[in-house]
CSV table of C-alpha atoms in Angstrom, one decimal:
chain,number,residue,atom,x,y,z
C,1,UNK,CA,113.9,91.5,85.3
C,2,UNK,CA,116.3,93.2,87.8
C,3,UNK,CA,119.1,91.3,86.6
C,4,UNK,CA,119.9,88.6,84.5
C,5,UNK,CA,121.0,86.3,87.6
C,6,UNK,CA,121.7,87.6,91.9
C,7,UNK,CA,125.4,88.7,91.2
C,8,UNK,CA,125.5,92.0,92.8
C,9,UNK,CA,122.0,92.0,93.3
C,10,UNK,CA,122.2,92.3,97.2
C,11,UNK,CA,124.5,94.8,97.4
C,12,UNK,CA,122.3,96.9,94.8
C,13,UNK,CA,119.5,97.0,97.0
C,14,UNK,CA,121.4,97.6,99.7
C,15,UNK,CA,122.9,100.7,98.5
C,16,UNK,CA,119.6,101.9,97.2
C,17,UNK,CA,118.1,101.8,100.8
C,18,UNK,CA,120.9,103.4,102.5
C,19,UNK,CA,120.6,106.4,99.7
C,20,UNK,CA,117.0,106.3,100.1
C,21,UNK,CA,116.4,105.9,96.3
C,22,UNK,CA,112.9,105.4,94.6
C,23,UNK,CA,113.3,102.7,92.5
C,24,UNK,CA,110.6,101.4,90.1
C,25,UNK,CA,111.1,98.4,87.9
C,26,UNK,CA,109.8,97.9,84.3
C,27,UNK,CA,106.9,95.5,84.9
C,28,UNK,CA,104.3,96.5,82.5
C,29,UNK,CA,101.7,94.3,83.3
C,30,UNK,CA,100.8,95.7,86.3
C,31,UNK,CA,99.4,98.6,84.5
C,32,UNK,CA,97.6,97.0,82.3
C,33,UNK,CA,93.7,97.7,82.8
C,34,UNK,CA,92.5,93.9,83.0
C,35,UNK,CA,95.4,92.8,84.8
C,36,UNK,CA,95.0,95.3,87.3
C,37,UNK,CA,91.2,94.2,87.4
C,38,UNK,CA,92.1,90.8,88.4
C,39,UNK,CA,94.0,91.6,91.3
C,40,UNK,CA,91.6,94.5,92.4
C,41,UNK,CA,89.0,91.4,92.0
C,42,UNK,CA,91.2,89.2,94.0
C,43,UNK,CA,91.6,91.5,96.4
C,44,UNK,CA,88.0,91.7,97.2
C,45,UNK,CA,87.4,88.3,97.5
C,46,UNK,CA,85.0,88.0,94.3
C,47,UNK,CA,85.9,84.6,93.6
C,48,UNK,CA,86.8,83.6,97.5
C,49,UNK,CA,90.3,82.2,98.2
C,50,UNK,CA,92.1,81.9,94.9
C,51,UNK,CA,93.2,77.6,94.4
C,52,UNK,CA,94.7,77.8,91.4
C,53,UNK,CA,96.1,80.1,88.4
C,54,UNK,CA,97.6,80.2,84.9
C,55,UNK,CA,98.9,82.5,82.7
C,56,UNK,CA,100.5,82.3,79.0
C,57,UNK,CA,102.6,84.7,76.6
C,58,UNK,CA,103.4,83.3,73.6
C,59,UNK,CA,105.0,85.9,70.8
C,60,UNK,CA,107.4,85.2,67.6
C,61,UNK,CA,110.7,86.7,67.9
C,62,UNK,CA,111.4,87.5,64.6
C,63,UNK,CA,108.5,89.6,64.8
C,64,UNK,CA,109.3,92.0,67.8
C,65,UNK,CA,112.0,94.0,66.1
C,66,UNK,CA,111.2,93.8,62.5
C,67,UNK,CA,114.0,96.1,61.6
C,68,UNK,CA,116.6,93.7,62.7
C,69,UNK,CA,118.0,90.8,62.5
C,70,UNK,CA,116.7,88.5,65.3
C,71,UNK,CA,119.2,86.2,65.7
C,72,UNK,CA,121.6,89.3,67.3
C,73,UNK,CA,119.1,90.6,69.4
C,74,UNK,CA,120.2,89.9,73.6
C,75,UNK,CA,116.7,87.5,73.7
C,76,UNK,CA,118.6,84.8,71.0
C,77,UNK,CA,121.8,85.2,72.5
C,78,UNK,CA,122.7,83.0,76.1
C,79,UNK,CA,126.4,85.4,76.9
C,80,UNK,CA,123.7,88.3,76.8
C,81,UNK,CA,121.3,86.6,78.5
C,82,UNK,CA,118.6,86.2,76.5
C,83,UNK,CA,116.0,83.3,76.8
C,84,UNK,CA,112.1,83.4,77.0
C,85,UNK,CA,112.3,82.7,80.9
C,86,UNK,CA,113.8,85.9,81.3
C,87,UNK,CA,112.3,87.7,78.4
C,88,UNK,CA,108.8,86.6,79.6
C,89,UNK,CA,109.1,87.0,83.3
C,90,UNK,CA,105.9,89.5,83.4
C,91,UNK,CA,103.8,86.2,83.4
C,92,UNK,CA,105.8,85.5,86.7
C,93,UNK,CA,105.6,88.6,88.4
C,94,UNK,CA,101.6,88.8,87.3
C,95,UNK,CA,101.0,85.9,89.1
C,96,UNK,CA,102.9,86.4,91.7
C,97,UNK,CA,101.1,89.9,92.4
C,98,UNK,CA,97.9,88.2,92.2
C,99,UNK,CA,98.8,85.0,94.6
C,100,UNK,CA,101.2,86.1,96.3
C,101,UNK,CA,104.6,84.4,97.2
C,102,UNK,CA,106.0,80.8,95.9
C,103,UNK,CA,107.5,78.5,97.8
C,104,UNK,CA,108.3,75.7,95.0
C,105,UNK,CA,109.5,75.7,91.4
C,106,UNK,CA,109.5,72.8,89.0
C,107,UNK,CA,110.1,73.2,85.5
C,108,UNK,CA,110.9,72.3,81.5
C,109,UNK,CA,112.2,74.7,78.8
C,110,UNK,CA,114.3,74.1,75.9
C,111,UNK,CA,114.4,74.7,72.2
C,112,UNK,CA,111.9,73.4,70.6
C,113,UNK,CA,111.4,75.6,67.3
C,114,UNK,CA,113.7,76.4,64.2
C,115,UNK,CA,114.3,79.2,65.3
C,116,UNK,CA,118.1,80.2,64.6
C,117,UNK,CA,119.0,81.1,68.7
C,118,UNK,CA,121.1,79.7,71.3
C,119,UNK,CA,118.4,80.3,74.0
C,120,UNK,CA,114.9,78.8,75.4
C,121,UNK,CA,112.0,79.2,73.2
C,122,UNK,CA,109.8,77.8,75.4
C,123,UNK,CA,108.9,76.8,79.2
C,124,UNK,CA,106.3,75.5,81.3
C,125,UNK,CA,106.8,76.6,84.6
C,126,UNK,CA,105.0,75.2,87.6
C,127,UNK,CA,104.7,77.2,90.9
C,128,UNK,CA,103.5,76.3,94.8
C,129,UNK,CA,102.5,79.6,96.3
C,130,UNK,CA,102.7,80.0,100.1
C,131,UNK,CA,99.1,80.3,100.2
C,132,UNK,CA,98.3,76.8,99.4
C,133,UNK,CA,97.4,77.4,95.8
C,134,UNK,CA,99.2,75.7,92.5
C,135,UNK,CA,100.3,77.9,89.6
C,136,UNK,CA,101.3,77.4,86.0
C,137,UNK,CA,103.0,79.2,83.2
C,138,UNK,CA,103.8,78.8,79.8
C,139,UNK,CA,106.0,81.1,77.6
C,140,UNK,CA,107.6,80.6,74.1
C,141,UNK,CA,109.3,82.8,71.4
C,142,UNK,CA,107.1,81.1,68.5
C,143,UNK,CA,103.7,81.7,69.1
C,144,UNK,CA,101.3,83.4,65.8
C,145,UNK,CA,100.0,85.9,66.1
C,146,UNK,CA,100.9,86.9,69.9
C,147,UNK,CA,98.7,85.8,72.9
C,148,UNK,CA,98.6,85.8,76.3
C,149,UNK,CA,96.0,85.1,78.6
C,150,UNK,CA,95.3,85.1,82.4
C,151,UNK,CA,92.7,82.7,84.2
C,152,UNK,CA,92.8,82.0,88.3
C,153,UNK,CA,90.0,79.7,89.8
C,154,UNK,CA,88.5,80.1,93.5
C,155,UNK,CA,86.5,78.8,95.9
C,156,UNK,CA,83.8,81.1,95.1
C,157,UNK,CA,84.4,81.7,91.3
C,158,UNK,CA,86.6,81.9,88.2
C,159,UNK,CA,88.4,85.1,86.7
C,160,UNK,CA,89.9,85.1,83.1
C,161,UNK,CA,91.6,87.3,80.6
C,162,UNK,CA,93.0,87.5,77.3
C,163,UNK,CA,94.5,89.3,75.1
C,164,UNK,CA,91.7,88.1,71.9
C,165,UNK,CA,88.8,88.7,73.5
C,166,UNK,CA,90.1,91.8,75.2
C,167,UNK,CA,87.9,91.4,78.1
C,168,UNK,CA,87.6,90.2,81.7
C,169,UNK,CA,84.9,87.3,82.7
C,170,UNK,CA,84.0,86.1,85.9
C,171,UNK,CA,81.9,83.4,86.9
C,172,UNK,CA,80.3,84.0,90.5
C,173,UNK,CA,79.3,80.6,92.3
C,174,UNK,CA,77.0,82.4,94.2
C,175,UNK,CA,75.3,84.5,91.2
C,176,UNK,CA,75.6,81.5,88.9
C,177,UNK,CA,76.2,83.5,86.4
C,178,UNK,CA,79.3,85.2,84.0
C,179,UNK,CA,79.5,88.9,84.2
C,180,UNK,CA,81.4,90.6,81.2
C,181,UNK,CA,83.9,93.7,81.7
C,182,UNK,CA,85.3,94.4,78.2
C,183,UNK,CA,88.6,96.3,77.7
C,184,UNK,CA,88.3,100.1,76.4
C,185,UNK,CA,87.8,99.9,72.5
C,186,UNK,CA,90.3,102.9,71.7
C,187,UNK,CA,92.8,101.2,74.7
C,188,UNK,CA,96.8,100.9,73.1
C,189,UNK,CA,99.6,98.8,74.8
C,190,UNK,CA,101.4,101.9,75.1
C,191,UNK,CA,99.2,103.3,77.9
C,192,UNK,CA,100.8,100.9,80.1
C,193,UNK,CA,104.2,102.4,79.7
C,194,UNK,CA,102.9,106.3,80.0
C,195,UNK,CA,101.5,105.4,83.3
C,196,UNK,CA,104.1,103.4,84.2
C,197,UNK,CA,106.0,106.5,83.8
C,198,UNK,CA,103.8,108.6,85.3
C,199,UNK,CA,103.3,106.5,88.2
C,200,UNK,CA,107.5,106.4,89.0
C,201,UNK,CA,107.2,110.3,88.7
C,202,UNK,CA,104.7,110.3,91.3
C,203,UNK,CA,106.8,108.2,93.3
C,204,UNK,CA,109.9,110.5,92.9
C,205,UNK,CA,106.8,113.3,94.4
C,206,UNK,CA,106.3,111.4,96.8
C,207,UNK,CA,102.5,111.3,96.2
C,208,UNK,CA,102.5,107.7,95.3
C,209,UNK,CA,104.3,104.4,96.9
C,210,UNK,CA,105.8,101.8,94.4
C,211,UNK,CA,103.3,99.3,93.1
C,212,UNK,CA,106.4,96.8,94.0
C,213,UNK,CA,109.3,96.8,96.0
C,214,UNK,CA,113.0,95.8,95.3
C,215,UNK,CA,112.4,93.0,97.4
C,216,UNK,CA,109.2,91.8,95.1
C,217,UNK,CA,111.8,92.6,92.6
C,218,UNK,CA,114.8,90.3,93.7
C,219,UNK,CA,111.8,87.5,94.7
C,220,UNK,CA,110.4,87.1,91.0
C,221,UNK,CA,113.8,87.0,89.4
C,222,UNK,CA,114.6,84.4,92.0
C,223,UNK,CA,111.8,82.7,90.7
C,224,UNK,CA,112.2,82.9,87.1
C,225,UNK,CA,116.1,81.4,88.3
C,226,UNK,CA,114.7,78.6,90.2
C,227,UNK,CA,112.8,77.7,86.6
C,228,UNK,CA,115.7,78.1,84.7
C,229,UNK,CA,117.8,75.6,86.9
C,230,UNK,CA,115.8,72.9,86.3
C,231,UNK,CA,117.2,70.2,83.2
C,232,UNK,CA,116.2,71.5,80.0
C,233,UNK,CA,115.1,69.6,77.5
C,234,UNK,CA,118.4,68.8,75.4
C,235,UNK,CA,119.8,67.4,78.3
C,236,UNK,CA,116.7,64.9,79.4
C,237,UNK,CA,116.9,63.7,75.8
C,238,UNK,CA,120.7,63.0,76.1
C,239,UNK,CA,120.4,60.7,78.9
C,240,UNK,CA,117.6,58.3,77.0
């Protein structure tokens, strides 16, 4: 995310468009292949006016940096400000690049593994886009083996991803029928961050515009906030 909470966050982007900078942030999912099939999908109205959508990451902590200790890493620890909301905030800016804009936030997150952190380890987030549709997304620190998934309904059809099946289906109303797009065999997760890269250096060229803005920037982490103020869990149980 841009920032861990909107401190300051104002005045960055201020400063940024009265220097002119190009600024790019780190959302990887918008480079990945089937995520970026979805929203050209969406886009073209293949499955008419998108209703609803739902997206899940679910990955084990202890297991994304094998070489250390978890429980010191920033995502276990709340003064570094850590927590899965924050951590897993792609699944928030994927859908709101596919949907568009929210106008509501309701949510639940606590700890609800072993884990040995002082943070959320998981969250299901709920999310009223401007548009009229109804979003959802899950996200925990727990999940084995990792898996996230993508699926967004329509008037005129159904889209979904995941990260098992390593393909795309859609189901068109009007076909009746699911058509198939499978991901490359030989495609790595690291492709996302070379042409991430390679994308901000075209930017910097000016040969190509910023697949977001600071402003999409500030809006998702506002999001991702707006989940995070809601009760957590702990507290709910404390006032039984």
């Amino acid at each position: 995310p841009l920032s861990h909470d909107l401190e300051g966050v104002d005045e960055f982007l201020a400063l940024c468009r009265s220097r002119r900078l190009t600024v790019l942030l780190g959302y990887k999912m918008r480079f990945h292949p089937s995520v970026r099939l979805l929203k050209n999908m969406i886009d073209a109205g293949e499955i008419g006016k998108a209703l609803s959508a739902r997206a899940h990451y679910g990955g084990y902590l202890p297991g994304w940096h094998p070489w250390e200790d978890y429980r010191r890493m920033y995502s276990s620890r709340r003064e570094l400000g850590g927590g899965v909301i924050l951590d897993a905030i792609h699944e928030i800016d994927t859908l709101y690049w596919l949907l568009g804009d929210v106008q509501a936030v309701q949510s639940m997150w606590g700890k609800v593994s072993e884990l040995e952190i002082d943070t959320e380890d998981a969250a299901e987030i709920l999310l009223h886009f401007r548009s009229g549709a109804l979003g959802s997304v899950h996200m925990n620190y727990f999940q084995q083996p990792e898996y996230r998934y993508c699926h967004v309904a329509g008037t005129g059809g159904t889209l979904v991803w995941d990260t098992v099946r390593k393909r795309v289906e859609h189901y068109s109303l009007r076909e009746k029928v699911w058509k198939i797009y499978p991901e490359r065999e030989d495609f790595e997760s690291n492709e996302m961050f070379v042409d991430e890269m390679k994308h901000f250096l075209a930017c910097l060229e000016g040969r190509e515009k910023p697949v977001h803005s600071l402003e999409d920037a500030r809006r998702v982490l506002e999001i991702a906030l707006w989940a995070k103020r809601s009760t957590p869990l702990a507290a709910r149980e404390e006032k039984k």
